[in-house]
PDB file of C-alpha atoms and ligand atoms in Angstrom:
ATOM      1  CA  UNK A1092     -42.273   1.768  19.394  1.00 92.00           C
ATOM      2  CA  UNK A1093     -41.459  -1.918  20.643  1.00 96.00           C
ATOM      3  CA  UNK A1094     -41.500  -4.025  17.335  1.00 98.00           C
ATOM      4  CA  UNK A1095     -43.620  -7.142  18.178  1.00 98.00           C
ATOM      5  CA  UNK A1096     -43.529 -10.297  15.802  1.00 98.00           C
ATOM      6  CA  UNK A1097     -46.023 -13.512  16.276  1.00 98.00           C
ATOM      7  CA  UNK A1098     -44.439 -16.841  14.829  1.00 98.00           C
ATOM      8  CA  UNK A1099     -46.925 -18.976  15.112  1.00 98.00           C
ATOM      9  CA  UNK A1100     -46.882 -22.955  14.477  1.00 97.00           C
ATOM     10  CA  UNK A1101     -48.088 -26.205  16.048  1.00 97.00           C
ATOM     11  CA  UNK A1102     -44.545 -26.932  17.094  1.00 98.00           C
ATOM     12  CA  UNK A1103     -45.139 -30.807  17.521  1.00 98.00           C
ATOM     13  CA  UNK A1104     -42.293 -30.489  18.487  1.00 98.00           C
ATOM     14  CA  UNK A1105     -40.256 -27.830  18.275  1.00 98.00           C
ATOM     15  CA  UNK A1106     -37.304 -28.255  15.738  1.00 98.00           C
ATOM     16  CA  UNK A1107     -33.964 -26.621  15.073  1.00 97.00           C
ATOM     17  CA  UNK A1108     -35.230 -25.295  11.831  1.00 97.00           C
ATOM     18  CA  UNK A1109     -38.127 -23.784  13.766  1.00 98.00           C
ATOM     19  CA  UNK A1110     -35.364 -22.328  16.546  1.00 97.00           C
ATOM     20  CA  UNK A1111     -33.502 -21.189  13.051  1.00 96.00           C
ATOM     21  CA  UNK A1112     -36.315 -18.855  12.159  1.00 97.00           C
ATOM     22  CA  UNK A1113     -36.153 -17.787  15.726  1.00 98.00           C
ATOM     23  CA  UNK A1114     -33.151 -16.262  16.668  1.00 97.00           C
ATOM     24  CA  UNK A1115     -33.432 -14.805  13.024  1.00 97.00           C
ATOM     25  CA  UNK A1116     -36.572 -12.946  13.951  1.00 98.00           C
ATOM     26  CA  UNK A1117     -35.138 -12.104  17.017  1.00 98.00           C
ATOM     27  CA  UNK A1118     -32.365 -10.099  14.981  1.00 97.00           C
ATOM     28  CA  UNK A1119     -35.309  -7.439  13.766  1.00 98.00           C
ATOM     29  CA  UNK A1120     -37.918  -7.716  16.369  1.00 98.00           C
ATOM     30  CA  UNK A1121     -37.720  -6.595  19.921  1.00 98.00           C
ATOM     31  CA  UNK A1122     -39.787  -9.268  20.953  1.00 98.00           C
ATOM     32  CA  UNK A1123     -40.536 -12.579  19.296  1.00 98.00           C
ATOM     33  CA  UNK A1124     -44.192 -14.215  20.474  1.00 98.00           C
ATOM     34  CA  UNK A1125     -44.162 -18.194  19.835  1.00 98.00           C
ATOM     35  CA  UNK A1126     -48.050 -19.121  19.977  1.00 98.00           C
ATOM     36  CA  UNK A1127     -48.635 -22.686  19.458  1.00 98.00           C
ATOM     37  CA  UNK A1128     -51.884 -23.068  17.524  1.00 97.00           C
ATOM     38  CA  UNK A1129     -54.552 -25.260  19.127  1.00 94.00           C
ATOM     39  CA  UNK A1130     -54.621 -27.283  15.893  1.00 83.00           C
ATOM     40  CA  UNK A1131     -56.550 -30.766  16.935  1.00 78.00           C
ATOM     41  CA  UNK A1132     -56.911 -31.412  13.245  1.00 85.00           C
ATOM     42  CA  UNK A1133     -53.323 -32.271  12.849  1.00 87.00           C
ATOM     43  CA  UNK A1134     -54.033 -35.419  16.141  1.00 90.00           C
ATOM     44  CA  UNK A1135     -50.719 -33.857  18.141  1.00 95.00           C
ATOM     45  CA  UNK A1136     -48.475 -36.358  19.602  1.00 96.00           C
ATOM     46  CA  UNK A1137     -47.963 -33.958  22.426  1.00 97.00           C
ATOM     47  CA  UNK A1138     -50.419 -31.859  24.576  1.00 96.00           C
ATOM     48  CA  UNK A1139     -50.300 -27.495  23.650  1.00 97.00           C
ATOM     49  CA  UNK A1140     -49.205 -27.768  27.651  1.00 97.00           C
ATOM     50  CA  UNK A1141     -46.150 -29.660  26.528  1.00 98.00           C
ATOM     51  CA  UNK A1142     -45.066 -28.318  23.499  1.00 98.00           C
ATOM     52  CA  UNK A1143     -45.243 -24.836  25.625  1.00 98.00           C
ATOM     53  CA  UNK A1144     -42.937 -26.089  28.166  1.00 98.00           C
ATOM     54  CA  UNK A1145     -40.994 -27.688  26.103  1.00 98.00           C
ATOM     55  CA  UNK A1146     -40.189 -24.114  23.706  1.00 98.00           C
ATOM     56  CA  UNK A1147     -39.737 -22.103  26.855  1.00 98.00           C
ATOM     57  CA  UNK A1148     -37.157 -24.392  28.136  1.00 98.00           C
ATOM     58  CA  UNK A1149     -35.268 -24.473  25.127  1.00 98.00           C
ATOM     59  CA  UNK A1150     -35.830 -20.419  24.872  1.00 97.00           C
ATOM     60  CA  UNK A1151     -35.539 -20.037  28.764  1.00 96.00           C
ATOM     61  CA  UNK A1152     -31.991 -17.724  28.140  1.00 95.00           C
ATOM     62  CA  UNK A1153     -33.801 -15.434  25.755  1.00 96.00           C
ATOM     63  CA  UNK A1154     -36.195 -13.098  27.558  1.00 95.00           C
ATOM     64  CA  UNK A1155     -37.084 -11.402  24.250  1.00 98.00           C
ATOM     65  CA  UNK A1156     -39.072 -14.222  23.331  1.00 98.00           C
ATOM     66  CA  UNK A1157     -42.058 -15.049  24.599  1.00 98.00           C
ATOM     67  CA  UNK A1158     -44.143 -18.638  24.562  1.00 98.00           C
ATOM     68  CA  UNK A1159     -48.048 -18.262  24.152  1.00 98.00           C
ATOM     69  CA  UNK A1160     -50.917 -20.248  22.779  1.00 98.00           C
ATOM     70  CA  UNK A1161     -53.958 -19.376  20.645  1.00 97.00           C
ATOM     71  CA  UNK A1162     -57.186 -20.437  19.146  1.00 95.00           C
ATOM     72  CA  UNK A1163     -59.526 -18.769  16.465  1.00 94.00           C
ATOM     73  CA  UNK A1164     -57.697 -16.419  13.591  1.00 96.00           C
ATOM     74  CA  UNK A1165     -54.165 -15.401  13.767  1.00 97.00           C
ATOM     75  CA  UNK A1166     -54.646 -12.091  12.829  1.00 97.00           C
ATOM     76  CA  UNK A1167     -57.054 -11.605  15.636  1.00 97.00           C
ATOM     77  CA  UNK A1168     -54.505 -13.060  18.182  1.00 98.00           C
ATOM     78  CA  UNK A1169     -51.961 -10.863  17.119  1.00 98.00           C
ATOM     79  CA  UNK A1170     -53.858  -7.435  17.041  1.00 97.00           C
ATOM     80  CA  UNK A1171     -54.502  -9.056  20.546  1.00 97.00           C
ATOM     81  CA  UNK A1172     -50.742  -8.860  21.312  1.00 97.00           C
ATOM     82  CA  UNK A1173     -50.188  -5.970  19.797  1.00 97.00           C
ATOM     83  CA  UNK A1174     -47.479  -7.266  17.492  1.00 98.00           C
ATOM     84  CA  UNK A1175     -47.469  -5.405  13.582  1.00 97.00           C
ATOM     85  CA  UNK A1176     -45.863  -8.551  11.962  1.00 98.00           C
ATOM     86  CA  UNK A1177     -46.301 -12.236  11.734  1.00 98.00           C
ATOM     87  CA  UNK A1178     -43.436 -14.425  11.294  1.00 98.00           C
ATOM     88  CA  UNK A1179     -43.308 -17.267   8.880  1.00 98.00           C
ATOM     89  CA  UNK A1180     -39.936 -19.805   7.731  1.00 96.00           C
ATOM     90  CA  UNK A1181     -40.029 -20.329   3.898  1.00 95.00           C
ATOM     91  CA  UNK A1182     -38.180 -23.737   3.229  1.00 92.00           C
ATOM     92  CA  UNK A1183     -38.750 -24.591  -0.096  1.00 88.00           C
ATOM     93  CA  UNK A1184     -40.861 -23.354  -3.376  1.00 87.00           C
ATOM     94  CA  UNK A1185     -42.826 -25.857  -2.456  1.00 87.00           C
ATOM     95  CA  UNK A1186     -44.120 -23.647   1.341  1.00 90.00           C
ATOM     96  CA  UNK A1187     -44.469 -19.879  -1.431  1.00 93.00           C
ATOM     97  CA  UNK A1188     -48.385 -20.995  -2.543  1.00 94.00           C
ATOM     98  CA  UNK A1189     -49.495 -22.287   1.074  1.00 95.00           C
ATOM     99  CA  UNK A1190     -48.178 -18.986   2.953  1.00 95.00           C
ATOM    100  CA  UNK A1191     -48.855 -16.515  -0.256  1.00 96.00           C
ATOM    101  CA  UNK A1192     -52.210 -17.435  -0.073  1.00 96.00           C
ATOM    102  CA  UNK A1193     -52.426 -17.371   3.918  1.00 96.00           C
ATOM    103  CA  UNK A1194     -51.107 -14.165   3.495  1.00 97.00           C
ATOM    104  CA  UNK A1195     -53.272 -12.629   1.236  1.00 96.00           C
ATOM    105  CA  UNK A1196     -56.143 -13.974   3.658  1.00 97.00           C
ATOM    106  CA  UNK A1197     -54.257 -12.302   6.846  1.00 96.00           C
ATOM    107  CA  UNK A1198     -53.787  -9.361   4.758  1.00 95.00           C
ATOM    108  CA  UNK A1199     -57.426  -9.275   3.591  1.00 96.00           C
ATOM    109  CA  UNK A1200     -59.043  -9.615   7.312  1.00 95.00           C
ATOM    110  CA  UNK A1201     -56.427  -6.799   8.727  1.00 93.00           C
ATOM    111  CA  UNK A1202     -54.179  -4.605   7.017  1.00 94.00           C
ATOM    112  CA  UNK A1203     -52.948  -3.365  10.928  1.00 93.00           C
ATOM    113  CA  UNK A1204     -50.548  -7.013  10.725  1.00 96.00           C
ATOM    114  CA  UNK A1205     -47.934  -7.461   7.967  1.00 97.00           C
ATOM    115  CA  UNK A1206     -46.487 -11.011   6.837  1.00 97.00           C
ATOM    116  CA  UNK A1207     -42.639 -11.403   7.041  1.00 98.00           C
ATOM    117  CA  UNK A1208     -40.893 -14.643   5.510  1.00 97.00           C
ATOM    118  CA  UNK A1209     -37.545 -15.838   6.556  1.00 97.00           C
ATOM    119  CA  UNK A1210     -35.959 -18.651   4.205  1.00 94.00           C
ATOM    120  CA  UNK A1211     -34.895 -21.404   6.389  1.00 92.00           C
ATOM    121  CA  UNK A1212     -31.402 -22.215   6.257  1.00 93.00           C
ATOM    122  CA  UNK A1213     -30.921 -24.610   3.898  1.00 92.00           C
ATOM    123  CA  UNK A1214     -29.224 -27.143   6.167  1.00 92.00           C
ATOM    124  CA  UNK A1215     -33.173 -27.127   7.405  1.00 94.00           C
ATOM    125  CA  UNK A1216     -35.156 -27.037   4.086  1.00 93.00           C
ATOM    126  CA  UNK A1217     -35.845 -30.794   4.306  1.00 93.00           C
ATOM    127  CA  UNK A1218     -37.078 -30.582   8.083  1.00 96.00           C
ATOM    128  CA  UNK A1219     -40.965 -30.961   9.763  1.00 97.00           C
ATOM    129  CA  UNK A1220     -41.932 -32.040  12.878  1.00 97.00           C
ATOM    130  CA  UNK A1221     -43.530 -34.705  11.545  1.00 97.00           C
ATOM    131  CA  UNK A1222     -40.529 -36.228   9.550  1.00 97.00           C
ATOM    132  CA  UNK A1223     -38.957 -35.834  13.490  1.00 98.00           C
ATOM    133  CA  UNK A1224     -41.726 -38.252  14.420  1.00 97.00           C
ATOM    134  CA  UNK A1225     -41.030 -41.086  11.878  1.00 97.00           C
ATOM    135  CA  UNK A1226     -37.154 -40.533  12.023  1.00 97.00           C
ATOM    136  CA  UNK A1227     -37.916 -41.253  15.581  1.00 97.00           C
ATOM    137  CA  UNK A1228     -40.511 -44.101  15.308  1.00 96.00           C
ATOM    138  CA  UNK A1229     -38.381 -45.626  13.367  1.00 96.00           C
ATOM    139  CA  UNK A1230     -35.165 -45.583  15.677  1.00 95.00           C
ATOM    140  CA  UNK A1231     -33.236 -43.573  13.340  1.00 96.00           C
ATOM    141  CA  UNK A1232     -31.210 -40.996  14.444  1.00 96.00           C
ATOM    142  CA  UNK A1233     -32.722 -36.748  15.599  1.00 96.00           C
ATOM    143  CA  UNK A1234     -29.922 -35.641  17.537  1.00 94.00           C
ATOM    144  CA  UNK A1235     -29.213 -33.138  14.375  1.00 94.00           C
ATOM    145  CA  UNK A1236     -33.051 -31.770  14.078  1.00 97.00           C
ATOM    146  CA  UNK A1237     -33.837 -31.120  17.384  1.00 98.00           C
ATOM    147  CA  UNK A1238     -32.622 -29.646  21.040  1.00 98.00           C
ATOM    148  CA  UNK A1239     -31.947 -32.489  23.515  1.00 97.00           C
ATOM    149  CA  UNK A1240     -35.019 -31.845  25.884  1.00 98.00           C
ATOM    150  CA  UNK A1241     -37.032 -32.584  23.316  1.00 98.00           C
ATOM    151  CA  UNK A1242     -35.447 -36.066  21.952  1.00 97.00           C
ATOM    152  CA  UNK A1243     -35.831 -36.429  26.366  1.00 97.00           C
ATOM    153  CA  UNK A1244     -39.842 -35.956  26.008  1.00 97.00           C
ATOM    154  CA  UNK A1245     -39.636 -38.204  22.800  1.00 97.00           C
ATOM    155  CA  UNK A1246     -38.126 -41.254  24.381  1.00 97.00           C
ATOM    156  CA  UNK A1247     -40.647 -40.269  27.517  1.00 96.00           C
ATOM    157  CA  UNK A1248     -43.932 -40.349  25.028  1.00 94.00           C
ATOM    158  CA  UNK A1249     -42.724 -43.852  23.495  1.00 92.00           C
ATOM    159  CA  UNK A1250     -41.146 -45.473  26.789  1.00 88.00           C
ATOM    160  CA  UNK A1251     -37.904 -45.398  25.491  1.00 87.00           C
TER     161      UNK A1251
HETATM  162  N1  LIG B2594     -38.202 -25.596  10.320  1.00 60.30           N
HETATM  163  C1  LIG B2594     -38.687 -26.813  10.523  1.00 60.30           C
HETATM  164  N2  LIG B2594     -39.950 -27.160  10.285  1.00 60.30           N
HETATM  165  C2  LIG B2594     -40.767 -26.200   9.826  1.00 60.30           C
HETATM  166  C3  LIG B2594     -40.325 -24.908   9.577  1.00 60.30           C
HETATM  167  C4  LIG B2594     -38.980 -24.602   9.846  1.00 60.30           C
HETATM  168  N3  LIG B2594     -38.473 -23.393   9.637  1.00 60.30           N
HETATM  169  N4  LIG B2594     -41.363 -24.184   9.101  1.00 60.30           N
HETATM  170  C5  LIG B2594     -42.413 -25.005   9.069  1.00 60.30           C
HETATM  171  N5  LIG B2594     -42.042 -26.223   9.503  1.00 60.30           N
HETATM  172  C6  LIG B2594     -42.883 -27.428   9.584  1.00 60.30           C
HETATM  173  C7  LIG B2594     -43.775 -27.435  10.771  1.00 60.30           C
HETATM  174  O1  LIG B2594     -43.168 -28.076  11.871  1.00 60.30           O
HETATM  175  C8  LIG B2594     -44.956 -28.231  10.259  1.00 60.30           C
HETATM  176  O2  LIG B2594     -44.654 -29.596  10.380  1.00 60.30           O
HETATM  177  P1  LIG B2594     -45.822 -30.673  10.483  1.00 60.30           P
HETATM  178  O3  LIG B2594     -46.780 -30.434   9.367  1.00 60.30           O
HETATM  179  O4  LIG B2594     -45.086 -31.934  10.364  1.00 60.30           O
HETATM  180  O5  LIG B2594     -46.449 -30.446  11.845  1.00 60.30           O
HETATM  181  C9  LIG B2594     -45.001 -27.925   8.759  1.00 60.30           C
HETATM  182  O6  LIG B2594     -43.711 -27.446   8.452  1.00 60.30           O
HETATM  183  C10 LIG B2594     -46.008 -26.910   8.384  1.00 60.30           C
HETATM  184  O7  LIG B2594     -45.760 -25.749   9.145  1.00 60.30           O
HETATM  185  P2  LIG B2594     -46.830 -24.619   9.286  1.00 60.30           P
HETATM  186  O8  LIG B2594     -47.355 -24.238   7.950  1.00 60.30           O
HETATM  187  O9  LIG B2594     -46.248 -23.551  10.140  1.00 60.30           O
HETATM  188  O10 LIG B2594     -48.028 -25.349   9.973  1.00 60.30           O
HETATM  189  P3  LIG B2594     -48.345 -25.433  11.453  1.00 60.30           P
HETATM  190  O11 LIG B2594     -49.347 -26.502  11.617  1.00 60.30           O
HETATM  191  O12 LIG B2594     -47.105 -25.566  12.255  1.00 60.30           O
HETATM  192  O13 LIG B2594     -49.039 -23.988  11.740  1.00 60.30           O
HETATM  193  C11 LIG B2594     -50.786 -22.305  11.622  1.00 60.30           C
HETATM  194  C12 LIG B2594     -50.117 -23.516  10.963  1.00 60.30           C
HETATM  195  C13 LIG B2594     -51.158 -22.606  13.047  1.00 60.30           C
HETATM  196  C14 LIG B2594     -49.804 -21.136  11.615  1.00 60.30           C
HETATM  197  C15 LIG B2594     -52.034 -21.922  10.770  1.00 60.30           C
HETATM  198  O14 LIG B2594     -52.827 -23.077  10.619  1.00 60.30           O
HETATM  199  C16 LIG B2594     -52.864 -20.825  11.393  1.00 60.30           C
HETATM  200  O15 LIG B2594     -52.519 -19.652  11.309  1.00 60.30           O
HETATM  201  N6  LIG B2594     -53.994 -21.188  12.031  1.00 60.30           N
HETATM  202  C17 LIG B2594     -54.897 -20.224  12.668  1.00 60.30           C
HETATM  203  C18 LIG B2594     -56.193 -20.051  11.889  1.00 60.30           C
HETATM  204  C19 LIG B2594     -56.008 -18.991  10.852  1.00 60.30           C
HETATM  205  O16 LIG B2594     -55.926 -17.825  11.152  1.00 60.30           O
HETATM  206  N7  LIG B2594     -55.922 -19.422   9.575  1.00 60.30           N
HETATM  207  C20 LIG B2594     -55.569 -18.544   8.478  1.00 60.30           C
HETATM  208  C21 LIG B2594     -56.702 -17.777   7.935  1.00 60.30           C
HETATM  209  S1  LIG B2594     -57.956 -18.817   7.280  1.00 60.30           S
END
């Protein structure tokens, strides 16, 4: 049976620590879904259309993984996808009470999808898209947290 992992995220943007977990998953799964969340709580800087063209360019060589989006519960979208795992990066103690709790909830509403954690690499632990974003707004340097395309859309979004 193929072995079919969701790693899901609002990817705004993508990150190296994000493409970390990855090509990890991609080690133990025979396919690796990336669903960006429709998430308008967090106010994206970039449109779910961009931050999905912007992960499949950056995963275009890999045909193992897969760039999708989804709204509602994650368990629902990945019985949807057939997948029997979701994917999540642990980076620090800080992420264990957030995703033990999540899930527990996942685990609660199906029993069909299992949790996995990766620990980011620790060159990583310190990264979010967001602290990209004020790194950024603040003209410091990103080339080390994420792939050049998306520094590109960066300076594109702030007329740089
Ligand atoms: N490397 C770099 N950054 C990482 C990372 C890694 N390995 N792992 C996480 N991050 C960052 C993310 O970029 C994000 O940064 P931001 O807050 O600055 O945007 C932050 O850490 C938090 O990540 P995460 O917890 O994955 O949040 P998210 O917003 O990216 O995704 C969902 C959250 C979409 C997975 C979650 O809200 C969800 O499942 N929603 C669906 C509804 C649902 O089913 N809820 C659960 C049951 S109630």
């Amino acid at each position: 049976m193929k072995k079919i992992a969701v790693y899901p995220g609002s990817f705004d943007p993508i990150t190296f620590g994000h493409l970390d977990i990855i090509n990890r998953a991609l080690k133990i799964f025979d396919e690796v879904i990336i669903a960006v969340a429709h998430n308008e709580q967090k106010k994206p800087l970039f449109t779910v259309e961009e931050r999905v063209d912007m992960i499949k360019s950056v995963m275009k060589d890999n045909t193992r993984a897969t760039v999708d989006t989804f709204d509602g519960l994650l368990v629902d979208y990945a019985r949807s996808c057939k997948a029997q795992a979701i994917v999540r990066g642990l980076r620090a103690i800080s992420d264990f009470e957030y995703e033990l709790q999540m899930a527990q909830i996942n685990r609660g509403i199906s029993r069909e999808v299992e949790t996995v954690f990766l620990m980011t690499s620790v060159f990583y632990s310190f990264l979010s898209s967001s602290i990209v974003k004020e790194v950024y707004s603040l003209k410091g340097p990103i080339d080390g947290l994420v792939p050049p395309l998306v520094k590109k859309a960066l300076d594109a979004k702030f007329n740089r």
